[in-house]
Amino acid sequence: MNGAIALDRIRIVLSRTSHPGNIGAAARAMKTMGLTRLYLVAPSAFPDPVADARASGATDVLESAYVVASLEEALEGTILSAAITARRRERSVPVRSAREAAPELVAFAGKGDVALVFGTEMSGLTNDEVERCSMPVSIPANPAFSSLNLGAAVQLLCYELRMAALSPTPPAEPLPDLATFEEIEGFHRHLERAMTVSGFYDPANPKRLLQRLRRLFGRVRLEKEEVNILRGIVGALERKPD
């Protein structure tokens, strides 16, 4: 696939950004590397003249940005998403560096939309936001001083994506048809409903069951056919008489 087309299918998602200047800096970073699709989840202030000023000529990226209320909305239609996080999390999926993840993200952009998700400036992404993404990705900064502002983090990831798009590595095997974000979320809602009705899951005393199930299924990237099979099994068990 043409590198420019691949980059056109990559979304940069900023979740709950508190300072509009960081949104402008992110837009500038995106445009310098050929990315244009910006999604803003519940920004504190947008549109804002400070964002326009920091964009330094990338106001077209700001003008075309999608402003949504939740991360779920921002990820609708994606088949792969990367949570950009600096903190160690309790996840079964290994954390990959930006350089390791970029070729895979670009490759899957040939089959559908992918997203990179950045958290708020002060605390990054929540555990729930990370769990909604396909894989965690980090920037291997100096461990003694790993603080990066949001614009710089977006710039680094966009650079790695551009390099991967300009010199793509053909996959060793055909890429699978991954389930979309909505299909996976639909399966988790279906499973939760069935477990609740059966009495296996008590919403009043949830403990960490749903989180553990997300990790369980997150170890593999569910394909469309696999989600259909799983939902068929759950549906058949729902209909089974006592």
JSON list of C-alpha atoms in Angstrom, two decimals:
[
{"chain": "A", "resi": 1, "resn": "MET", "atom": "CA", "xyz": [0.00, 0.00, 0.00]},
{"chain": "A", "resi": 2, "resn": "ASN", "atom": "CA", "xyz": [1.09, 3.55, -0.74]},
{"chain": "A", "resi": 3, "resn": "GLY", "atom": "CA", "xyz": [2.58, 5.13, 2.39]},
{"chain": "A", "resi": 4, "resn": "ALA", "atom": "CA", "xyz": [0.44, 8.26, 2.16]},
{"chain": "A", "resi": 5, "resn": "ILE", "atom": "CA", "xyz": [-2.73, 6.16, 2.00]},
{"chain": "A", "resi": 6, "resn": "ALA", "atom": "CA", "xyz": [-1.64, 4.20, 5.08]},
{"chain": "A", "resi": 7, "resn": "LEU", "atom": "CA", "xyz": [-1.05, 7.41, 7.03]},
{"chain": "A", "resi": 8, "resn": "ASP", "atom": "CA", "xyz": [-4.50, 8.65, 6.00]},
{"chain": "A", "resi": 9, "resn": "ARG", "atom": "CA", "xyz": [-6.01, 5.70, 7.85]},
{"chain": "A", "resi": 10, "resn": "ILE", "atom": "CA", "xyz": [-4.26, 6.43, 11.13]},
{"chain": "A", "resi": 11, "resn": "ARG", "atom": "CA", "xyz": [-6.04, 8.45, 13.80]},
{"chain": "A", "resi": 12, "resn": "ILE", "atom": "CA", "xyz": [-4.32, 10.40, 16.54]},
{"chain": "A", "resi": 13, "resn": "VAL", "atom": "CA", "xyz": [-6.62, 10.40, 19.57]},
{"chain": "A", "resi": 14, "resn": "LEU", "atom": "CA", "xyz": [-6.04, 12.86, 22.43]},
{"chain": "A", "resi": 15, "resn": "SER", "atom": "CA", "xyz": [-8.06, 11.99, 25.51]},
{"chain": "A", "resi": 16, "resn": "ARG", "atom": "CA", "xyz": [-9.15, 14.72, 27.96]},
{"chain": "A", "resi": 17, "resn": "THR", "atom": "CA", "xyz": [-6.41, 17.18, 26.98]},
{"chain": "A", "resi": 18, "resn": "SER", "atom": "CA", "xyz": [-6.36, 19.99, 29.54]},
{"chain": "A", "resi": 19, "resn": "HIS", "atom": "CA", "xyz": [-4.36, 22.69, 27.71]},
{"chain": "A", "resi": 20, "resn": "PRO", "atom": "CA", "xyz": [-5.42, 23.83, 24.22]},
{"chain": "A", "resi": 21, "resn": "GLY", "atom": "CA", "xyz": [-1.82, 24.67, 23.34]},
{"chain": "A", "resi": 22, "resn": "ASN", "atom": "CA", "xyz": [-0.98, 20.97, 23.48]},
{"chain": "A", "resi": 23, "resn": "ILE", "atom": "CA", "xyz": [-3.72, 20.24, 20.98]},
{"chain": "A", "resi": 24, "resn": "GLY", "atom": "CA", "xyz": [-2.20, 22.78, 18.61]},
{"chain": "A", "resi": 25, "resn": "ALA", "atom": "CA", "xyz": [1.28, 21.34, 19.13]},
{"chain": "A", "resi": 26, "resn": "ALA", "atom": "CA", "xyz": [-0.04, 17.86, 18.38]},
{"chain": "A", "resi": 27, "resn": "ALA", "atom": "CA", "xyz": [-1.68, 19.08, 15.17]},
{"chain": "A", "resi": 28, "resn": "ARG", "atom": "CA", "xyz": [1.60, 20.63, 14.06]},
{"chain": "A", "resi": 29, "resn": "ALA", "atom": "CA", "xyz": [3.49, 17.42, 14.86]},
{"chain": "A", "resi": 30, "resn": "MET", "atom": "CA", "xyz": [0.97, 15.39, 12.87]},
{"chain": "A", "resi": 31, "resn": "LYS", "atom": "CA", "xyz": [1.05, 17.57, 9.77]},
{"chain": "A", "resi": 32, "resn": "THR", "atom": "CA", "xyz": [4.85, 17.63, 9.58]},
{"chain": "A", "resi": 33, "resn": "MET", "atom": "CA", "xyz": [4.75, 13.82, 9.33]},
{"chain": "A", "resi": 34, "resn": "GLY", "atom": "CA", "xyz": [1.81, 13.58, 6.92]},
{"chain": "A", "resi": 35, "resn": "LEU", "atom": "CA", "xyz": [-0.99, 12.66, 9.33]},
{"chain": "A", "resi": 36, "resn": "THR", "atom": "CA", "xyz": [-4.22, 14.64, 9.41]},
{"chain": "A", "resi": 37, "resn": "ARG", "atom": "CA", "xyz": [-6.89, 12.71, 11.32]},
{"chain": "A", "resi": 38, "resn": "LEU", "atom": "CA", "xyz": [-7.19, 14.16, 14.81]},
{"chain": "A", "resi": 39, "resn": "TYR", "atom": "CA", "xyz": [-9.78, 12.98, 17.35]},
{"chain": "A", "resi": 40, "resn": "LEU", "atom": "CA", "xyz": [-10.30, 14.87, 20.61]},
{"chain": "A", "resi": 41, "resn": "VAL", "atom": "CA", "xyz": [-12.02, 13.15, 23.52]},
{"chain": "A", "resi": 42, "resn": "ALA", "atom": "CA", "xyz": [-13.66, 15.65, 25.90]},
{"chain": "A", "resi": 43, "resn": "PRO", "atom": "CA", "xyz": [-11.00, 18.40, 25.61]},
{"chain": "A", "resi": 44, "resn": "SER", "atom": "CA", "xyz": [-11.09, 21.07, 28.30]},
{"chain": "A", "resi": 45, "resn": "ALA", "atom": "CA", "xyz": [-11.03, 23.91, 25.75]},
{"chain": "A", "resi": 46, "resn": "PHE", "atom": "CA", "xyz": [-11.52, 23.55, 22.01]},
{"chain": "A", "resi": 47, "resn": "PRO", "atom": "CA", "xyz": [-11.64, 25.34, 19.65]},
{"chain": "A", "resi": 48, "resn": "ASP", "atom": "CA", "xyz": [-9.31, 27.87, 21.18]},
{"chain": "A", "resi": 49, "resn": "PRO", "atom": "CA", "xyz": [-7.02, 30.62, 19.81]},
{"chain": "A", "resi": 50, "resn": "VAL", "atom": "CA", "xyz": [-4.11, 29.22, 21.82]},
{"chain": "A", "resi": 51, "resn": "ALA", "atom": "CA", "xyz": [-4.45, 25.92, 19.94]},
{"chain": "A", "resi": 52, "resn": "ASP", "atom": "CA", "xyz": [-4.49, 27.81, 16.63]},
{"chain": "A", "resi": 53, "resn": "ALA", "atom": "CA", "xyz": [-1.34, 29.72, 17.55]},
{"chain": "A", "resi": 54, "resn": "ARG", "atom": "CA", "xyz": [0.57, 26.61, 18.63]},
{"chain": "A", "resi": 55, "resn": "ALA", "atom": "CA", "xyz": [-0.46, 24.77, 15.46]},
{"chain": "A", "resi": 56, "resn": "SER", "atom": "CA", "xyz": [1.81, 27.11, 13.44]},
{"chain": "A", "resi": 57, "resn": "GLY", "atom": "CA", "xyz": [0.15, 26.59, 10.07]},
{"chain": "A", "resi": 58, "resn": "ALA", "atom": "CA", "xyz": [-1.56, 23.29, 10.83]},
{"chain": "A", "resi": 59, "resn": "THR", "atom": "CA", "xyz": [-4.92, 24.89, 11.59]},
{"chain": "A", "resi": 60, "resn": "ASP", "atom": "CA", "xyz": [-6.47, 22.77, 8.82]},
{"chain": "A", "resi": 61, "resn": "VAL", "atom": "CA", "xyz": [-5.84, 19.71, 11.03]},
{"chain": "A", "resi": 62, "resn": "LEU", "atom": "CA", "xyz": [-7.62, 21.48, 13.90]},
{"chain": "A", "resi": 63, "resn": "GLU", "atom": "CA", "xyz": [-10.52, 22.55, 11.71]},
{"chain": "A", "resi": 64, "resn": "SER", "atom": "CA", "xyz": [-11.14, 18.98, 10.57]},
{"chain": "A", "resi": 65, "resn": "ALA", "atom": "CA", "xyz": [-10.71, 17.45, 14.05]},
{"chain": "A", "resi": 66, "resn": "TYR", "atom": "CA", "xyz": [-13.46, 15.26, 15.46]},
{"chain": "A", "resi": 67, "resn": "VAL", "atom": "CA", "xyz": [-14.58, 16.21, 18.96]},
{"chain": "A", "resi": 68, "resn": "VAL", "atom": "CA", "xyz": [-16.26, 13.33, 20.80]},
{"chain": "A", "resi": 69, "resn": "ALA", "atom": "CA", "xyz": [-17.44, 12.65, 24.34]},
{"chain": "A", "resi": 70, "resn": "SER", "atom": "CA", "xyz": [-15.80, 9.28, 24.94]},
{"chain": "A", "resi": 71, "resn": "LEU", "atom": "CA", "xyz": [-12.90, 7.10, 23.86]},
{"chain": "A", "resi": 72, "resn": "GLU", "atom": "CA", "xyz": [-15.42, 4.56, 22.59]},
{"chain": "A", "resi": 73, "resn": "GLU", "atom": "CA", "xyz": [-16.66, 7.11, 20.05]},
{"chain": "A", "resi": 74, "resn": "ALA", "atom": "CA", "xyz": [-13.11, 7.94, 18.99]},
{"chain": "A", "resi": 75, "resn": "LEU", "atom": "CA", "xyz": [-12.31, 4.28, 18.35]},
{"chain": "A", "resi": 76, "resn": "GLU", "atom": "CA", "xyz": [-15.45, 3.42, 16.40]},
{"chain": "A", "resi": 77, "resn": "GLY", "atom": "CA", "xyz": [-14.54, 1.70, 13.15]},
{"chain": "A", "resi": 78, "resn": "THR", "atom": "CA", "xyz": [-10.93, 0.94, 14.09]},
{"chain": "A", "resi": 79, "resn": "ILE", "atom": "CA", "xyz": [-9.43, -2.53, 13.85]},
{"chain": "A", "resi": 80, "resn": "LEU", "atom": "CA", "xyz": [-6.29, -1.84, 15.89]},
{"chain": "A", "resi": 81, "resn": "SER", "atom": "CA", "xyz": [-5.39, 0.74, 18.52]},
{"chain": "A", "resi": 82, "resn": "ALA", "atom": "CA", "xyz": [-2.27, 1.54, 20.50]},
{"chain": "A", "resi": 83, "resn": "ALA", "atom": "CA", "xyz": [-2.38, 3.01, 24.00]},
{"chain": "A", "resi": 84, "resn": "ILE", "atom": "CA", "xyz": [0.64, 5.29, 24.45]},
{"chain": "A", "resi": 85, "resn": "THR", "atom": "CA", "xyz": [1.65, 4.85, 28.08]},
{"chain": "A", "resi": 86, "resn": "ALA", "atom": "CA", "xyz": [4.80, 5.36, 30.14]},
{"chain": "A", "resi": 87, "resn": "ARG", "atom": "CA", "xyz": [3.60, 3.50, 33.23]},
{"chain": "A", "resi": 88, "resn": "ARG", "atom": "CA", "xyz": [3.88, -0.22, 33.82]},
{"chain": "A", "resi": 89, "resn": "ARG", "atom": "CA", "xyz": [0.43, -1.80, 33.85]},
{"chain": "A", "resi": 90, "resn": "GLU", "atom": "CA", "xyz": [-1.00, -5.15, 34.85]},
{"chain": "A", "resi": 91, "resn": "ARG", "atom": "CA", "xyz": [-1.44, -6.41, 31.33]},
{"chain": "A", "resi": 92, "resn": "SER", "atom": "CA", "xyz": [-0.79, -9.74, 29.71]},
{"chain": "A", "resi": 93, "resn": "VAL", "atom": "CA", "xyz": [-0.01, -8.04, 26.39]},
{"chain": "A", "resi": 94, "resn": "PRO", "atom": "CA", "xyz": [3.69, -7.02, 26.31]},
{"chain": "A", "resi": 95, "resn": "VAL", "atom": "CA", "xyz": [4.51, -3.33, 26.03]},
{"chain": "A", "resi": 96, "resn": "ARG", "atom": "CA", "xyz": [6.17, -2.51, 22.73]},
{"chain": "A", "resi": 97, "resn": "SER", "atom": "CA", "xyz": [8.37, 0.42, 21.83]},
{"chain": "A", "resi": 98, "resn": "ALA", "atom": "CA", "xyz": [7.18, 3.00, 19.32]},
{"chain": "A", "resi": 99, "resn": "ARG", "atom": "CA", "xyz": [9.67, 1.72, 16.74]},
{"chain": "A", "resi": 100, "resn": "GLU", "atom": "CA", "xyz": [8.56, -1.89, 17.21]},
{"chain": "A", "resi": 101, "resn": "ALA", "atom": "CA", "xyz": [4.87, -1.06, 16.97]},
{"chain": "A", "resi": 102, "resn": "ALA", "atom": "CA", "xyz": [4.94, 1.36, 14.01]},
{"chain": "A", "resi": 103, "resn": "PRO", "atom": "CA", "xyz": [5.41, -1.22, 11.19]},
{"chain": "A", "resi": 104, "resn": "GLU", "atom": "CA", "xyz": [2.53, -3.32, 12.48]},
{"chain": "A", "resi": 105, "resn": "LEU", "atom": "CA", "xyz": [0.23, -0.32, 12.83]},
{"chain": "A", "resi": 106, "resn": "VAL", "atom": "CA", "xyz": [1.07, 0.80, 9.30]},
{"chain": "A", "resi": 107, "resn": "ALA", "atom": "CA", "xyz": [0.57, -2.72, 7.93]},
{"chain": "A", "resi": 108, "resn": "PHE", "atom": "CA", "xyz": [-2.91, -3.02, 9.47]},
{"chain": "A", "resi": 109, "resn": "ALA", "atom": "CA", "xyz": [-3.77, 0.46, 8.17]},
{"chain": "A", "resi": 110, "resn": "GLY", "atom": "CA", "xyz": [-3.82, -1.29, 4.81]},
{"chain": "A", "resi": 111, "resn": "LYS", "atom": "CA", "xyz": [-6.90, -3.19, 5.98]},
{"chain": "A", "resi": 112, "resn": "GLY", "atom": "CA", "xyz": [-8.73, -0.54, 7.99]},
{"chain": "A", "resi": 113, "resn": "ASP", "atom": "CA", "xyz": [-8.49, 2.38, 10.40]},
{"chain": "A", "resi": 114, "resn": "VAL", "atom": "CA", "xyz": [-6.00, 2.23, 13.27]},
{"chain": "A", "resi": 115, "resn": "ALA", "atom": "CA", "xyz": [-5.53, 4.66, 16.16]},
{"chain": "A", "resi": 116, "resn": "LEU", "atom": "CA", "xyz": [-2.88, 5.92, 18.56]},
{"chain": "A", "resi": 117, "resn": "VAL", "atom": "CA", "xyz": [-4.35, 7.05, 21.87]},
{"chain": "A", "resi": 118, "resn": "PHE", "atom": "CA", "xyz": [-2.66, 9.62, 24.14]},
{"chain": "A", "resi": 119, "resn": "GLY", "atom": "CA", "xyz": [-3.85, 10.46, 27.65]},
{"chain": "A", "resi": 120, "resn": "THR", "atom": "CA", "xyz": [-4.11, 13.64, 29.64]},
{"chain": "A", "resi": 121, "resn": "GLU", "atom": "CA", "xyz": [-0.97, 15.66, 30.34]},
{"chain": "A", "resi": 122, "resn": "MET", "atom": "CA", "xyz": [-0.91, 15.10, 34.10]},
{"chain": "A", "resi": 123, "resn": "SER", "atom": "CA", "xyz": [-1.75, 11.42, 34.49]},
{"chain": "A", "resi": 124, "resn": "GLY", "atom": "CA", "xyz": [-1.82, 9.84, 31.03]},
{"chain": "A", "resi": 125, "resn": "LEU", "atom": "CA", "xyz": [-4.36, 7.18, 30.19]},
{"chain": "A", "resi": 126, "resn": "THR", "atom": "CA", "xyz": [-6.56, 5.51, 32.78]},
{"chain": "A", "resi": 127, "resn": "ASN", "atom": "CA", "xyz": [-6.40, 1.74, 33.22]},
{"chain": "A", "resi": 128, "resn": "ASP", "atom": "CA", "xyz": [-9.84, 1.48, 31.61]},
{"chain": "A", "resi": 129, "resn": "GLU", "atom": "CA", "xyz": [-8.68, 3.44, 28.56]},
{"chain": "A", "resi": 130, "resn": "VAL", "atom": "CA", "xyz": [-5.62, 1.22, 28.18]},
{"chain": "A", "resi": 131, "resn": "GLU", "atom": "CA", "xyz": [-7.83, -1.88, 28.42]},
{"chain": "A", "resi": 132, "resn": "ARG", "atom": "CA", "xyz": [-9.97, -0.58, 25.55]},
{"chain": "A", "resi": 133, "resn": "CYS", "atom": "CA", "xyz": [-6.92, -0.53, 23.25]},
{"chain": "A", "resi": 134, "resn": "SER", "atom": "CA", "xyz": [-5.32, -3.45, 21.41]},
{"chain": "A", "resi": 135, "resn": "MET", "atom": "CA", "xyz": [-1.77, -2.98, 22.66]},
{"chain": "A", "resi": 136, "resn": "PRO", "atom": "CA", "xyz": [0.30, -0.75, 24.95]},
{"chain": "A", "resi": 137, "resn": "VAL", "atom": "CA", "xyz": [3.13, 1.22, 23.36]},
{"chain": "A", "resi": 138, "resn": "SER", "atom": "CA", "xyz": [5.84, 3.21, 25.09]},
{"chain": "A", "resi": 139, "resn": "ILE", "atom": "CA", "xyz": [8.59, 5.65, 24.17]},
{"chain": "A", "resi": 140, "resn": "PRO", "atom": "CA", "xyz": [11.94, 4.34, 25.49]},
{"chain": "A", "resi": 141, "resn": "ALA", "atom": "CA", "xyz": [13.00, 7.60, 27.11]},
{"chain": "A", "resi": 142, "resn": "ASN", "atom": "CA", "xyz": [15.72, 8.15, 29.70]},
{"chain": "A", "resi": 143, "resn": "PRO", "atom": "CA", "xyz": [14.45, 6.23, 32.78]},
{"chain": "A", "resi": 144, "resn": "ALA", "atom": "CA", "xyz": [16.01, 8.86, 35.04]},
{"chain": "A", "resi": 145, "resn": "PHE", "atom": "CA", "xyz": [13.99, 11.60, 33.35]},
{"chain": "A", "resi": 146, "resn": "SER", "atom": "CA", "xyz": [11.25, 10.25, 31.10]},
{"chain": "A", "resi": 147, "resn": "SER", "atom": "CA", "xyz": [8.94, 13.28, 31.15]},
{"chain": "A", "resi": 148, "resn": "LEU", "atom": "CA", "xyz": [7.74, 14.22, 27.65]},
{"chain": "A", "resi": 149, "resn": "ASN", "atom": "CA", "xyz": [5.16, 16.85, 26.86]},
{"chain": "A", "resi": 150, "resn": "LEU", "atom": "CA", "xyz": [2.19, 15.77, 24.78]},
{"chain": "A", "resi": 151, "resn": "GLY", "atom": "CA", "xyz": [3.29, 17.50, 21.58]},
{"chain": "A", "resi": 152, "resn": "ALA", "atom": "CA", "xyz": [6.72, 15.84, 21.74]},
{"chain": "A", "resi": 153, "resn": "ALA", "atom": "CA", "xyz": [5.20, 12.41, 22.32]},
{"chain": "A", "resi": 154, "resn": "VAL", "atom": "CA", "xyz": [2.89, 12.83, 19.34]},
{"chain": "A", "resi": 155, "resn": "GLN", "atom": "CA", "xyz": [5.83, 14.00, 17.22]},
{"chain": "A", "resi": 156, "resn": "LEU", "atom": "CA", "xyz": [7.91, 10.93, 18.07]},
{"chain": "A", "resi": 157, "resn": "LEU", "atom": "CA", "xyz": [5.11, 8.48, 17.32]},
{"chain": "A", "resi": 158, "resn": "CYS", "atom": "CA", "xyz": [4.18, 10.22, 14.07]},
{"chain": "A", "resi": 159, "resn": "TYR", "atom": "CA", "xyz": [7.83, 10.14, 12.99]},
{"chain": "A", "resi": 160, "resn": "GLU", "atom": "CA", "xyz": [8.03, 6.39, 13.56]},
{"chain": "A", "resi": 161, "resn": "LEU", "atom": "CA", "xyz": [4.80, 5.88, 11.64]},
{"chain": "A", "resi": 162, "resn": "ARG", "atom": "CA", "xyz": [6.09, 7.94, 8.72]},
{"chain": "A", "resi": 163, "resn": "MET", "atom": "CA", "xyz": [9.36, 6.01, 8.59]},
{"chain": "A", "resi": 164, "resn": "ALA", "atom": "CA", "xyz": [7.46, 2.72, 8.64]},
{"chain": "A", "resi": 165, "resn": "ALA", "atom": "CA", "xyz": [5.10, 3.94, 5.90]},
{"chain": "A", "resi": 166, "resn": "LEU", "atom": "CA", "xyz": [7.95, 5.11, 3.65]},
{"chain": "A", "resi": 167, "resn": "SER", "atom": "CA", "xyz": [9.78, 1.77, 3.93]},
{"chain": "A", "resi": 168, "resn": "PRO", "atom": "CA", "xyz": [7.08, -0.82, 4.62]},
{"chain": "A", "resi": 169, "resn": "THR", "atom": "CA", "xyz": [8.04, -4.37, 5.50]},
{"chain": "A", "resi": 170, "resn": "PRO", "atom": "CA", "xyz": [5.81, -6.93, 3.77]},
{"chain": "A", "resi": 171, "resn": "PRO", "atom": "CA", "xyz": [4.18, -9.24, 6.36]},
{"chain": "A", "resi": 172, "resn": "ALA", "atom": "CA", "xyz": [5.46, -12.80, 6.44]},
{"chain": "A", "resi": 173, "resn": "GLU", "atom": "CA", "xyz": [1.86, -14.06, 6.32]},
{"chain": "A", "resi": 174, "resn": "PRO", "atom": "CA", "xyz": [-1.41, -12.52, 5.13]},
{"chain": "A", "resi": 175, "resn": "LEU", "atom": "CA", "xyz": [-2.87, -10.23, 7.76]},
{"chain": "A", "resi": 176, "resn": "PRO", "atom": "CA", "xyz": [-6.02, -11.51, 9.48]},
{"chain": "A", "resi": 177, "resn": "ASP", "atom": "CA", "xyz": [-9.40, -9.81, 9.23]},
{"chain": "A", "resi": 178, "resn": "LEU", "atom": "CA", "xyz": [-9.52, -8.30, 12.69]},
{"chain": "A", "resi": 179, "resn": "ALA", "atom": "CA", "xyz": [-12.81, -7.55, 14.40]},
{"chain": "A", "resi": 180, "resn": "THR", "atom": "CA", "xyz": [-13.65, -3.88, 14.70]},
{"chain": "A", "resi": 181, "resn": "PHE", "atom": "CA", "xyz": [-13.71, -2.06, 18.02]},
{"chain": "A", "resi": 182, "resn": "GLU", "atom": "CA", "xyz": [-17.52, -2.11, 18.03]},
{"chain": "A", "resi": 183, "resn": "GLU", "atom": "CA", "xyz": [-17.64, -5.84, 17.36]},
{"chain": "A", "resi": 184, "resn": "ILE", "atom": "CA", "xyz": [-15.30, -6.57, 20.26]},
{"chain": "A", "resi": 185, "resn": "GLU", "atom": "CA", "xyz": [-17.16, -4.24, 22.60]},
{"chain": "A", "resi": 186, "resn": "GLY", "atom": "CA", "xyz": [-20.44, -5.82, 21.53]},
{"chain": "A", "resi": 187, "resn": "PHE", "atom": "CA", "xyz": [-19.09, -9.24, 22.44]},
{"chain": "A", "resi": 188, "resn": "HIS", "atom": "CA", "xyz": [-17.98, -8.05, 25.89]},
{"chain": "A", "resi": 189, "resn": "ARG", "atom": "CA", "xyz": [-21.42, -6.52, 26.56]},
{"chain": "A", "resi": 190, "resn": "HIS", "atom": "CA", "xyz": [-23.10, -9.73, 25.38]},
{"chain": "A", "resi": 191, "resn": "LEU", "atom": "CA", "xyz": [-20.87, -11.86, 27.61]},
{"chain": "A", "resi": 192, "resn": "GLU", "atom": "CA", "xyz": [-21.45, -9.60, 30.63]},
{"chain": "A", "resi": 193, "resn": "ARG", "atom": "CA", "xyz": [-25.22, -9.75, 30.12]},
{"chain": "A", "resi": 194, "resn": "ALA", "atom": "CA", "xyz": [-25.21, -13.54, 29.84]},
{"chain": "A", "resi": 195, "resn": "MET", "atom": "CA", "xyz": [-23.02, -13.96, 32.92]},
{"chain": "A", "resi": 196, "resn": "THR", "atom": "CA", "xyz": [-25.29, -11.62, 34.90]},
{"chain": "A", "resi": 197, "resn": "VAL", "atom": "CA", "xyz": [-28.48, -13.46, 33.92]},
{"chain": "A", "resi": 198, "resn": "SER", "atom": "CA", "xyz": [-26.90, -16.83, 34.74]},
{"chain": "A", "resi": 199, "resn": "GLY", "atom": "CA", "xyz": [-25.82, -15.63, 38.19]},
{"chain": "A", "resi": 200, "resn": "PHE", "atom": "CA", "xyz": [-22.14, -16.20, 37.49]},
{"chain": "A", "resi": 201, "resn": "TYR", "atom": "CA", "xyz": [-21.43, -12.46, 37.59]},
{"chain": "A", "resi": 202, "resn": "ASP", "atom": "CA", "xyz": [-22.79, -10.16, 40.28]},
{"chain": "A", "resi": 203, "resn": "PRO", "atom": "CA", "xyz": [-22.64, -6.48, 39.23]},
{"chain": "A", "resi": 204, "resn": "ALA", "atom": "CA", "xyz": [-22.99, -5.49, 42.90]},
{"chain": "A", "resi": 205, "resn": "ASN", "atom": "CA", "xyz": [-19.79, -7.39, 43.71]},
{"chain": "A", "resi": 206, "resn": "PRO", "atom": "CA", "xyz": [-17.83, -7.34, 40.44]},
{"chain": "A", "resi": 207, "resn": "LYS", "atom": "CA", "xyz": [-14.31, -7.69, 41.87]},
{"chain": "A", "resi": 208, "resn": "ARG", "atom": "CA", "xyz": [-12.05, -7.77, 38.77]},
{"chain": "A", "resi": 209, "resn": "LEU", "atom": "CA", "xyz": [-13.85, -10.34, 36.66]},
{"chain": "A", "resi": 210, "resn": "LEU", "atom": "CA", "xyz": [-14.62, -8.12, 33.66]},
{"chain": "A", "resi": 211, "resn": "GLN", "atom": "CA", "xyz": [-11.11, -6.67, 33.68]},
{"chain": "A", "resi": 212, "resn": "ARG", "atom": "CA", "xyz": [-9.58, -10.15, 33.76]},
{"chain": "A", "resi": 213, "resn": "LEU", "atom": "CA", "xyz": [-11.80, -11.29, 30.89]},
{"chain": "A", "resi": 214, "resn": "ARG", "atom": "CA", "xyz": [-10.68, -8.32, 28.82]},
{"chain": "A", "resi": 215, "resn": "ARG", "atom": "CA", "xyz": [-7.09, -9.30, 29.47]},
{"chain": "A", "resi": 216, "resn": "LEU", "atom": "CA", "xyz": [-7.85, -12.91, 28.60]},
{"chain": "A", "resi": 217, "resn": "PHE", "atom": "CA", "xyz": [-9.31, -12.05, 25.20]},
{"chain": "A", "resi": 218, "resn": "GLY", "atom": "CA", "xyz": [-6.79, -9.25, 24.72]},
{"chain": "A", "resi": 219, "resn": "ARG", "atom": "CA", "xyz": [-3.96, -11.78, 24.56]},
{"chain": "A", "resi": 220, "resn": "VAL", "atom": "CA", "xyz": [-5.09, -12.55, 21.05]},
{"chain": "A", "resi": 221, "resn": "ARG", "atom": "CA", "xyz": [-6.41, -10.12, 18.49]},
{"chain": "A", "resi": 222, "resn": "LEU", "atom": "CA", "xyz": [-9.87, -11.43, 17.87]},
{"chain": "A", "resi": 223, "resn": "GLU", "atom": "CA", "xyz": [-10.83, -11.83, 14.24]},
{"chain": "A", "resi": 224, "resn": "LYS", "atom": "CA", "xyz": [-14.31, -11.17, 12.87]},
{"chain": "A", "resi": 225, "resn": "GLU", "atom": "CA", "xyz": [-15.10, -14.87, 12.51]},
{"chain": "A", "resi": 226, "resn": "GLU", "atom": "CA", "xyz": [-13.86, -15.60, 16.03]},
{"chain": "A", "resi": 227, "resn": "VAL", "atom": "CA", "xyz": [-16.12, -12.93, 17.53]},
{"chain": "A", "resi": 228, "resn": "ASN", "atom": "CA", "xyz": [-19.07, -14.40, 15.62]},
{"chain": "A", "resi": 229, "resn": "ILE", "atom": "CA", "xyz": [-18.25, -17.87, 16.98]},
{"chain": "A", "resi": 230, "resn": "LEU", "atom": "CA", "xyz": [-17.94, -16.62, 20.56]},
{"chain": "A", "resi": 231, "resn": "ARG", "atom": "CA", "xyz": [-21.21, -14.70, 20.38]},
{"chain": "A", "resi": 232, "resn": "GLY", "atom": "CA", "xyz": [-22.89, -17.74, 18.85]},
{"chain": "A", "resi": 233, "resn": "ILE", "atom": "CA", "xyz": [-21.73, -19.88, 21.78]},
{"chain": "A", "resi": 234, "resn": "VAL", "atom": "CA", "xyz": [-22.90, -17.32, 24.35]},
{"chain": "A", "resi": 235, "resn": "GLY", "atom": "CA", "xyz": [-26.23, -16.96, 22.56]},
{"chain": "A", "resi": 236, "resn": "ALA", "atom": "CA", "xyz": [-26.76, -20.72, 22.46]},
{"chain": "A", "resi": 237, "resn": "LEU", "atom": "CA", "xyz": [-26.05, -20.99, 26.20]},
{"chain": "A", "resi": 238, "resn": "GLU", "atom": "CA", "xyz": [-28.53, -18.17, 26.84]},
{"chain": "A", "resi": 239, "resn": "ARG", "atom": "CA", "xyz": [-31.26, -20.08, 25.02]},
{"chain": "A", "resi": 240, "resn": "LYS", "atom": "CA", "xyz": [-30.48, -23.43, 26.66]},
{"chain": "A", "resi": 241, "resn": "PRO", "atom": "CA", "xyz": [-33.31, -24.45, 29.08]},
{"chain": "A", "resi": 242, "resn": "ASP", "atom": "CA", "xyz": [-32.42, -25.12, 32.72]}
]
